[in-house]
Tab-separated table of C-alpha atoms in Angstrom:
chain	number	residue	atom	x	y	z
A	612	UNK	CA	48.976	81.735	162.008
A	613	UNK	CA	51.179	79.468	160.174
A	614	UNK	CA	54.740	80.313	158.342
A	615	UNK	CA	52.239	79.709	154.431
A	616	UNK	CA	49.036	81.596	155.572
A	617	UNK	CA	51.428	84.455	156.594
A	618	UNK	CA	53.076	84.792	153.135
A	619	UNK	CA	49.882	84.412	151.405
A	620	UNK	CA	48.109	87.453	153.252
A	621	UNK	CA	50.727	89.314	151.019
A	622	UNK	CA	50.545	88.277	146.848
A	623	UNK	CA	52.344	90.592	144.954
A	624	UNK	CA	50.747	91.051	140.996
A	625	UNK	CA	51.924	91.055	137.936
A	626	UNK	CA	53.313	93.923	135.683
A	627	UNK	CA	50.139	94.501	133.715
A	628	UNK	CA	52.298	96.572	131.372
A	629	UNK	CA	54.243	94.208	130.448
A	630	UNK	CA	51.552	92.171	129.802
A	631	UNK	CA	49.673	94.621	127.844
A	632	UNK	CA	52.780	95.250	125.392
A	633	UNK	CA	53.131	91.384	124.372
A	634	UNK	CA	48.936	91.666	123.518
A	635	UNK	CA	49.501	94.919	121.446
A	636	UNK	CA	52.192	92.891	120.086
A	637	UNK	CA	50.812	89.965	118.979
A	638	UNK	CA	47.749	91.795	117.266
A	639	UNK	CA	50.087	92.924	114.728
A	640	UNK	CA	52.383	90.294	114.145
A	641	UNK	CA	52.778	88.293	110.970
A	642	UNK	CA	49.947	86.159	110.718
A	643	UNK	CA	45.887	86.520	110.992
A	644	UNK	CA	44.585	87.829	114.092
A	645	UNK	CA	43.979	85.341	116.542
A	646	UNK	CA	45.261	82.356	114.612
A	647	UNK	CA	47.670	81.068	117.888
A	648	UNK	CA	45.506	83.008	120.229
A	649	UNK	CA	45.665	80.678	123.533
A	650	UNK	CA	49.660	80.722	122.862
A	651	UNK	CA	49.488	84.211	122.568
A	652	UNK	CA	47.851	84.466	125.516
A	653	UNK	CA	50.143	82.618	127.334
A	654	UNK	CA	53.235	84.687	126.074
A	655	UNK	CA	51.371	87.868	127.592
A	656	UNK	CA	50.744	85.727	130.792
A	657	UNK	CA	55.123	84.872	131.207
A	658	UNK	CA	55.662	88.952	130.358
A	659	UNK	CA	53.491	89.862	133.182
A	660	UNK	CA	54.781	87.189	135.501
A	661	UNK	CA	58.388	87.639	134.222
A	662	UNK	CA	57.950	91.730	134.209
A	663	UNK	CA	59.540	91.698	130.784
A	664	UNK	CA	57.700	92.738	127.676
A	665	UNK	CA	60.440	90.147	125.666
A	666	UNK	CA	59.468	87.005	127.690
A	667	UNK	CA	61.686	84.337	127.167
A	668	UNK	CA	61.990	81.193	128.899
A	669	UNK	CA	65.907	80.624	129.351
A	670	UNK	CA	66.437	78.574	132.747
A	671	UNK	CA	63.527	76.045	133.200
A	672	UNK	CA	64.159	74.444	136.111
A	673	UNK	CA	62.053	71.494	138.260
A	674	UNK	CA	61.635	71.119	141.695
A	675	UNK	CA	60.991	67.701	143.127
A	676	UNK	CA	59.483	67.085	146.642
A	677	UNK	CA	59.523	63.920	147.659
A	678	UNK	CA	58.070	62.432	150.875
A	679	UNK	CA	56.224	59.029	152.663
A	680	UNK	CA	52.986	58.591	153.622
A	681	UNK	CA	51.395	57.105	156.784
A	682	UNK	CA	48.126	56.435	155.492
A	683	UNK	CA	50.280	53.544	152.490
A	684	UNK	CA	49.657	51.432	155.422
A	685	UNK	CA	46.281	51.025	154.402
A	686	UNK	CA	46.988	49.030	150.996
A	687	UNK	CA	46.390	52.273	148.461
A	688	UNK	CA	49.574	52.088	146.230
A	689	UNK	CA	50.711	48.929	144.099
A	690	UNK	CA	54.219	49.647	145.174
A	691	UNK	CA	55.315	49.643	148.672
A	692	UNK	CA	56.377	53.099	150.733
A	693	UNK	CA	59.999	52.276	150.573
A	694	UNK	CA	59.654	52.837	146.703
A	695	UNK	CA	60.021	56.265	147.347
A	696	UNK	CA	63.050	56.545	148.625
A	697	UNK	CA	64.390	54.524	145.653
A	698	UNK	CA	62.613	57.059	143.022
A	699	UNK	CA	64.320	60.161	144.904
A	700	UNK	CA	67.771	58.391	144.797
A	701	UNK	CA	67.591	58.059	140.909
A	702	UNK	CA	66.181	61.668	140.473
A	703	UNK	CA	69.349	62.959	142.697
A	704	UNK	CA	71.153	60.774	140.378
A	705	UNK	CA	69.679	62.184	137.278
A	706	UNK	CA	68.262	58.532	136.284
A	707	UNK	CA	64.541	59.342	136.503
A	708	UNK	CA	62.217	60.091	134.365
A	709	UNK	CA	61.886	64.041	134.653
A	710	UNK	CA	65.943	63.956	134.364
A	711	UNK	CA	65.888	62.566	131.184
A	712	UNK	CA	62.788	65.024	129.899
A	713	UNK	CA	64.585	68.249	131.429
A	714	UNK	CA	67.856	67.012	129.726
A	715	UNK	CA	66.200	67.450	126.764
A	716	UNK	CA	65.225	71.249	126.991
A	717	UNK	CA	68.266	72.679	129.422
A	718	UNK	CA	66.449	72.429	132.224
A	719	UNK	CA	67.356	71.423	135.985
A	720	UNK	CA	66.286	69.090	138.256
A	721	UNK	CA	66.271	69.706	142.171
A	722	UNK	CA	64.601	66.918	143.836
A	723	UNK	CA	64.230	67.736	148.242
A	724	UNK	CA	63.471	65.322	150.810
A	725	UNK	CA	60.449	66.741	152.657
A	726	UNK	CA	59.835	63.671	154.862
A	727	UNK	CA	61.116	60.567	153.146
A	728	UNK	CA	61.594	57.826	155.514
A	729	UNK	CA	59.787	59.991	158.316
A	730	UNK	CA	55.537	59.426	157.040
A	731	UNK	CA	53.178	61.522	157.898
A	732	UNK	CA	50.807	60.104	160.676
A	733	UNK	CA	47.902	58.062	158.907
A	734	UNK	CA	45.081	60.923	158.030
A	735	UNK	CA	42.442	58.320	158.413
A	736	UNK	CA	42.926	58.884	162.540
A	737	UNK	CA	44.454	61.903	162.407
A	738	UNK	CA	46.302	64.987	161.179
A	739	UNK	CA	48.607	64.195	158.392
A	740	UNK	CA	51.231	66.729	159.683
A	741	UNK	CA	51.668	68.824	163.096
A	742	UNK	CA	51.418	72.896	162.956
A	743	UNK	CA	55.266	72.660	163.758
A	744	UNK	CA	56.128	70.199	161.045
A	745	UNK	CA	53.482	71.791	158.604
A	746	UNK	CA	56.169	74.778	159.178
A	747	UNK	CA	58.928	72.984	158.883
A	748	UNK	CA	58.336	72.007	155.667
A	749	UNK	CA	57.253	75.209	154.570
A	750	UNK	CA	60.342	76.757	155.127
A	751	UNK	CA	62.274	73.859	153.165
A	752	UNK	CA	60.210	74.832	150.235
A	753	UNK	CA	61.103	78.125	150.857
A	754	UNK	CA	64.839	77.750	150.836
A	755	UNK	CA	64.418	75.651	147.840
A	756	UNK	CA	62.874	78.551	145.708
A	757	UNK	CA	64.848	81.126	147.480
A	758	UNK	CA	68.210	79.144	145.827
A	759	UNK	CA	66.732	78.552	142.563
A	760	UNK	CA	67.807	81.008	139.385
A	761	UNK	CA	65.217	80.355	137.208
A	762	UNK	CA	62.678	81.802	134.578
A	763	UNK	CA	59.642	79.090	135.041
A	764	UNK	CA	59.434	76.559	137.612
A	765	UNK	CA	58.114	73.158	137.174
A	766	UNK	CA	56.882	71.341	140.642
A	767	UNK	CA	56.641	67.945	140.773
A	768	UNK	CA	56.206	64.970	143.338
A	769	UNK	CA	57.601	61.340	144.388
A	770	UNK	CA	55.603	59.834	147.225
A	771	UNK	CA	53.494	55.948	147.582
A	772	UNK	CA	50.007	56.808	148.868
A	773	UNK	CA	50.406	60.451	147.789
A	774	UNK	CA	47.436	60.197	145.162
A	775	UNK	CA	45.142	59.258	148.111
A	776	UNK	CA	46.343	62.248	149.933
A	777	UNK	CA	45.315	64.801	146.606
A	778	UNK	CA	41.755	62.725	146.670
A	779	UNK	CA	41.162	63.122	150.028
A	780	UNK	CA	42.300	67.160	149.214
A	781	UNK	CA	39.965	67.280	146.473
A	782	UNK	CA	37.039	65.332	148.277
A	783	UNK	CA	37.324	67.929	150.880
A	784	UNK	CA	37.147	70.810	149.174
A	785	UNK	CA	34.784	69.972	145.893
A	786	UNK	CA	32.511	67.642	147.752
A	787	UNK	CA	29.909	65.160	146.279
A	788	UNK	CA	30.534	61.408	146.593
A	789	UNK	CA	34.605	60.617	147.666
A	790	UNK	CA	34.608	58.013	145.501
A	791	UNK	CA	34.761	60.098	142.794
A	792	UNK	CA	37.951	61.472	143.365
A	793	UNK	CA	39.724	58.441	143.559
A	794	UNK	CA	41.272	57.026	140.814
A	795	UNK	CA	44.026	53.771	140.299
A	796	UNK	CA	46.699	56.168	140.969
A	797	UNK	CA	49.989	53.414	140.337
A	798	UNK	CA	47.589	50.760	138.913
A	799	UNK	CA	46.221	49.054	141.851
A	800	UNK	CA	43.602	46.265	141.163
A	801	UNK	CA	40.054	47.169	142.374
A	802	UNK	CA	40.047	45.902	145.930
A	803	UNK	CA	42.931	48.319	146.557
A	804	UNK	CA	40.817	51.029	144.661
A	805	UNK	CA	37.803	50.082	147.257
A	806	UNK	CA	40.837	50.350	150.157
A	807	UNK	CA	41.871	53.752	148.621
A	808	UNK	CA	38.196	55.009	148.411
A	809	UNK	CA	37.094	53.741	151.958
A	810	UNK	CA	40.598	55.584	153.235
A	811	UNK	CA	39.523	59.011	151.753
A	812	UNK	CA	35.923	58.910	152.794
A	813	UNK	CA	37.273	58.081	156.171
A	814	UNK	CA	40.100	60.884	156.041
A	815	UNK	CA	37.473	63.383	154.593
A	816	UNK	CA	34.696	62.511	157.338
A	817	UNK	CA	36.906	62.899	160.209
A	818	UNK	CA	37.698	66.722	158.700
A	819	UNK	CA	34.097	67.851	158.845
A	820	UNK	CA	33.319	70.927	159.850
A	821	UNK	CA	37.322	71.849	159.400
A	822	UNK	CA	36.766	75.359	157.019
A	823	UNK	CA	40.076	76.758	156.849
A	824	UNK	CA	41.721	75.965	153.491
A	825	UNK	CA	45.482	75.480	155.195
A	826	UNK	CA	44.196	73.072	157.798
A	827	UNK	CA	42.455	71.207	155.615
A	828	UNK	CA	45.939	71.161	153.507
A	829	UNK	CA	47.632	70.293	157.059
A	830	UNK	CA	44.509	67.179	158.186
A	831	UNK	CA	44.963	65.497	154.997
A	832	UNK	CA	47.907	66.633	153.152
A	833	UNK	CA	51.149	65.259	152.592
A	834	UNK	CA	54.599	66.291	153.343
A	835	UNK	CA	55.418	66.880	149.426
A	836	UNK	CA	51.921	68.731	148.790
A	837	UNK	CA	52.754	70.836	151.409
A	838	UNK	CA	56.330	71.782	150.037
A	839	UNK	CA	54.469	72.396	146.474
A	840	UNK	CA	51.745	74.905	148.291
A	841	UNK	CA	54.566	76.391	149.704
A	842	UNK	CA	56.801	76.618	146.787
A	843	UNK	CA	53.858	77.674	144.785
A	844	UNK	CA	53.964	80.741	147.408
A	845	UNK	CA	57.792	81.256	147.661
A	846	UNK	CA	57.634	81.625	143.557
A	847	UNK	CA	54.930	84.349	143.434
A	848	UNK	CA	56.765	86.226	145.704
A	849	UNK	CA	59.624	86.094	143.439
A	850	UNK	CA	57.558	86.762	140.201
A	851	UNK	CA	58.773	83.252	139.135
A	852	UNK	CA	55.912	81.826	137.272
A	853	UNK	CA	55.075	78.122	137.121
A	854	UNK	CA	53.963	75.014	135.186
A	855	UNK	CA	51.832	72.992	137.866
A	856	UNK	CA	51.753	69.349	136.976
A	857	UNK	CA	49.291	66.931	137.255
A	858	UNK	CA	46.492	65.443	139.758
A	859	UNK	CA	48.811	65.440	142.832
A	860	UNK	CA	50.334	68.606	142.250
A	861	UNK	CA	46.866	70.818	141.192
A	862	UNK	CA	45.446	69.240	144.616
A	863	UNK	CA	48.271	70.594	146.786
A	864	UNK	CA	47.497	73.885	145.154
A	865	UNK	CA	43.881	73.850	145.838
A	866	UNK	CA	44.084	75.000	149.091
A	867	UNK	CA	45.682	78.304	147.990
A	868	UNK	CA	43.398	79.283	145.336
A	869	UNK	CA	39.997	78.810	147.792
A	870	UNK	CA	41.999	81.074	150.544
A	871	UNK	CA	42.586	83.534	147.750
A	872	UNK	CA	41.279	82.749	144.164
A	873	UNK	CA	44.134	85.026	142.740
A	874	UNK	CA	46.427	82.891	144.088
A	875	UNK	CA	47.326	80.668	141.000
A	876	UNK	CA	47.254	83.696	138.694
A	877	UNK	CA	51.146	83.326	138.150
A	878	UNK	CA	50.310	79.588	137.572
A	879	UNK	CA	49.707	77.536	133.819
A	880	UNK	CA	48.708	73.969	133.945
A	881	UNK	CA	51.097	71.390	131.888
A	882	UNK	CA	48.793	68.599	131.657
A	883	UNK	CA	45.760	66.759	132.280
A	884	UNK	CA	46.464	63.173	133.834
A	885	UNK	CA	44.485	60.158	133.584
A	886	UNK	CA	43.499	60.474	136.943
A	887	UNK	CA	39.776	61.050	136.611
A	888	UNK	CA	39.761	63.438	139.143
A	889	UNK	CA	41.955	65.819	137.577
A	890	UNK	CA	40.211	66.836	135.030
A	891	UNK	CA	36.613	67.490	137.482
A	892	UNK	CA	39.556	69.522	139.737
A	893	UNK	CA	40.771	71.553	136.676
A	894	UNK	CA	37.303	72.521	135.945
A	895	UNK	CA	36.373	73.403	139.468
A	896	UNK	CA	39.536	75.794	139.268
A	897	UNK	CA	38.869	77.209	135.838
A	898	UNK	CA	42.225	75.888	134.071
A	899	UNK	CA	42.833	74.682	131.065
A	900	UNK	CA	45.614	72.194	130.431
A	901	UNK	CA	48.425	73.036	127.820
A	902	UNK	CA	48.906	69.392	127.243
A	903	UNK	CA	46.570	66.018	127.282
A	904	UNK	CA	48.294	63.057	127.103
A	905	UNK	CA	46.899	60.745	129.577
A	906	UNK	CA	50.145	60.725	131.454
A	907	UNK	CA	50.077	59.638	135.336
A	908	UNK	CA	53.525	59.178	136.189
A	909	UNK	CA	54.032	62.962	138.579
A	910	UNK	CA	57.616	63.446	138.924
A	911	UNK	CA	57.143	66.983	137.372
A	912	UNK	CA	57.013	65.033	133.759
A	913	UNK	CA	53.980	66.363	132.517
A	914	UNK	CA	54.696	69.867	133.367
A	915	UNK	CA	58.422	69.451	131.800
A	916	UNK	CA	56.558	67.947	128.265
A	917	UNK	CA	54.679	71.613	128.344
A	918	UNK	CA	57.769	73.673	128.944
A	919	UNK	CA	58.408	73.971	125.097
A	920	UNK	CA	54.794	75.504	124.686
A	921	UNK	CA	55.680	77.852	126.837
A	922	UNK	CA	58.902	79.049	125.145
A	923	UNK	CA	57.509	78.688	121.777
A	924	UNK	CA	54.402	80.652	122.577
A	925	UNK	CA	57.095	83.623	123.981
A	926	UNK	CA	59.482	83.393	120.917
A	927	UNK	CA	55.877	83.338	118.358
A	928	UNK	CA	55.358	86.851	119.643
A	929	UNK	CA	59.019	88.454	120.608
A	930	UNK	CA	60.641	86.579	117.704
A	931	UNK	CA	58.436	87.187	114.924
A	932	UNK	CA	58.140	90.467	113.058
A	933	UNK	CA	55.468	92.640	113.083
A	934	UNK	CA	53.649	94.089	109.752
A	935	UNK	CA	54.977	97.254	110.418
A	936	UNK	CA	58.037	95.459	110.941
A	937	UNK	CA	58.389	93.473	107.900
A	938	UNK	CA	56.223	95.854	105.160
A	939	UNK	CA	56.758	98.904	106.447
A	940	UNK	CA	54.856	101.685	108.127
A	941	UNK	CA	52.513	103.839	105.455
């Protein structure tokens, strides 16, 4: 059994009083009944999660995984693999793109190295990843959750090739025609689409038959959507609840919620991308995306842009007075 499915026998849940106290709350503070009801709902989601009936959200933080890919040697990215390497440098260096966004609302930025410069072997011939490295990253993401002090997590990704890795995770799992997963992921032209398509389809035939949701995760995976599985796992276990981010991300966490379909439950979505499989995943998961603003860049931004909705939905319920509050009890 590996390191993830032995941590995931084992799902703690969340404090359902705490939960309970935010909903009594917000049914009788000051304004009609039901008139911010999915924020609402969210503030009663971050009580549970954050065992607090005053949820707050006071140390966002991000955690970046970034990794290479051995199947980029099929012509799937617009950008070569060495471009990730360069896009983890300026995240360390708080240059990037989720540095500047998390700057913006006090959050940090942690971005690990999960396998960048080391690719996993090409998943059209074989498995992406090894049991042994498959653990060896999942302890990484461990470590990295395990030294976080933080109130809601954002995960996020850097890796070239890594949106034909979530396809080929999606394609597995949903079914129907591969194609249909694929999408331009950096903006490749459409014979590197066709490349990208024929690459999954390959990667998703040689899996047949494969049933267990981790294996499939370790066949046709990649390093980083490993680390955000296991992250995703290492937070629950802490009660740390999280803002998943967008196509690459919700396919690394697919694998956990068809081994366990309360496995997500301390989980929001930030976004819908403009990957058009995102959106057929998100449905096939039953989530619903704070935030749609055709965004495609990963990194952890689109998770980061919901981050306020979160701490606005907790401080429209524990910041607000109530009507007893404000008129008086009779």
């Amino acid at each position: 059994m590996s390191l993830l499915a032995q941590r995931l026998a084992d799902l703690p849940g969340p404090d359902l009083a705490a939960s309970a106290a935010v909903e009594e709350r917000t049914a009788q503070v000051l304004r009609p009944s039901g008139a911010l009801q999915w924020l609402d709902d969210v503030a009663a989601w971050k009580a549970g999660w954050q065992r607090s009936h005053r949820p707050t959200v006071e140390r966002p933080a991000a955690l970046v995984f970034a990794a290479d890919h051995g199947v980029a040697a099929a012509g799937v990215s617009n950008y070569p693999a060495e471009i990730t390497a360069s896009m983890l440098a300026a995240t360390q260096q708080s240059k990037a793109t989720i540095n500047a966004f998390a700057h913006t609302i006090g959050a940090t930025v942690t971005a690990v190295d999960v396998g960048v410069g080391e690719p996993t072997n090409d998943m059209r011939h074989e498995a992406a990843l090894s049991p042994e490295r498959f653990d060896e990253i999942t302890q990484v993401a461990f470590d990295a959750v395990d030294a976080l002090d933080t109130d809601l997590l954002v995960l996020g990704e850097l890796g070239i090739g890594n949106t034909t890795a979530a396809a080929a995770i999606a394609a597995a799992f949903a079914g129907g025609e591969a194609a249909v997963w694929v999408g331009r992921g950096t903006g490749i032209d459409d014979a590197g689409l066709e490349r990208k398509k024929t690459a999954v389809q390959e990667s998703v035939r040689r899996i047949a038959g494969v049933v267990d949701p981790l294996e499939i995760l370790r066949e046709v995976g990649g390093s980083e959507l490993v680390a955000m599985a296991a992250a995703t796992v290492a937070a629950r276990h802490r009660s740390i609840p999280i803002v998943l981010d967008g196509y690459i991300c919700t396919s690394s966490v697919l694998p956990l919620h068809r081994a366990d379909p309360a496995a997500l439950d301390h989980c929001i979505v930030g976004h819908c991308s403009a990957e058009p499989g995102h959106r057929k995943l998100l449905d096939a998961m039953g989530k619903k995306p704070l935030l749609d603003l055709d965004m495609r860049l990963g990194e952890g931004t689109g998770a980061m842009a919901a981050v306020p909705i979160v701490k606005m939905a907790c401080a429209g319920v524990v910041e607000v007075a109530t009507f007893d509050e404000w008129f008086g009890s009779e």
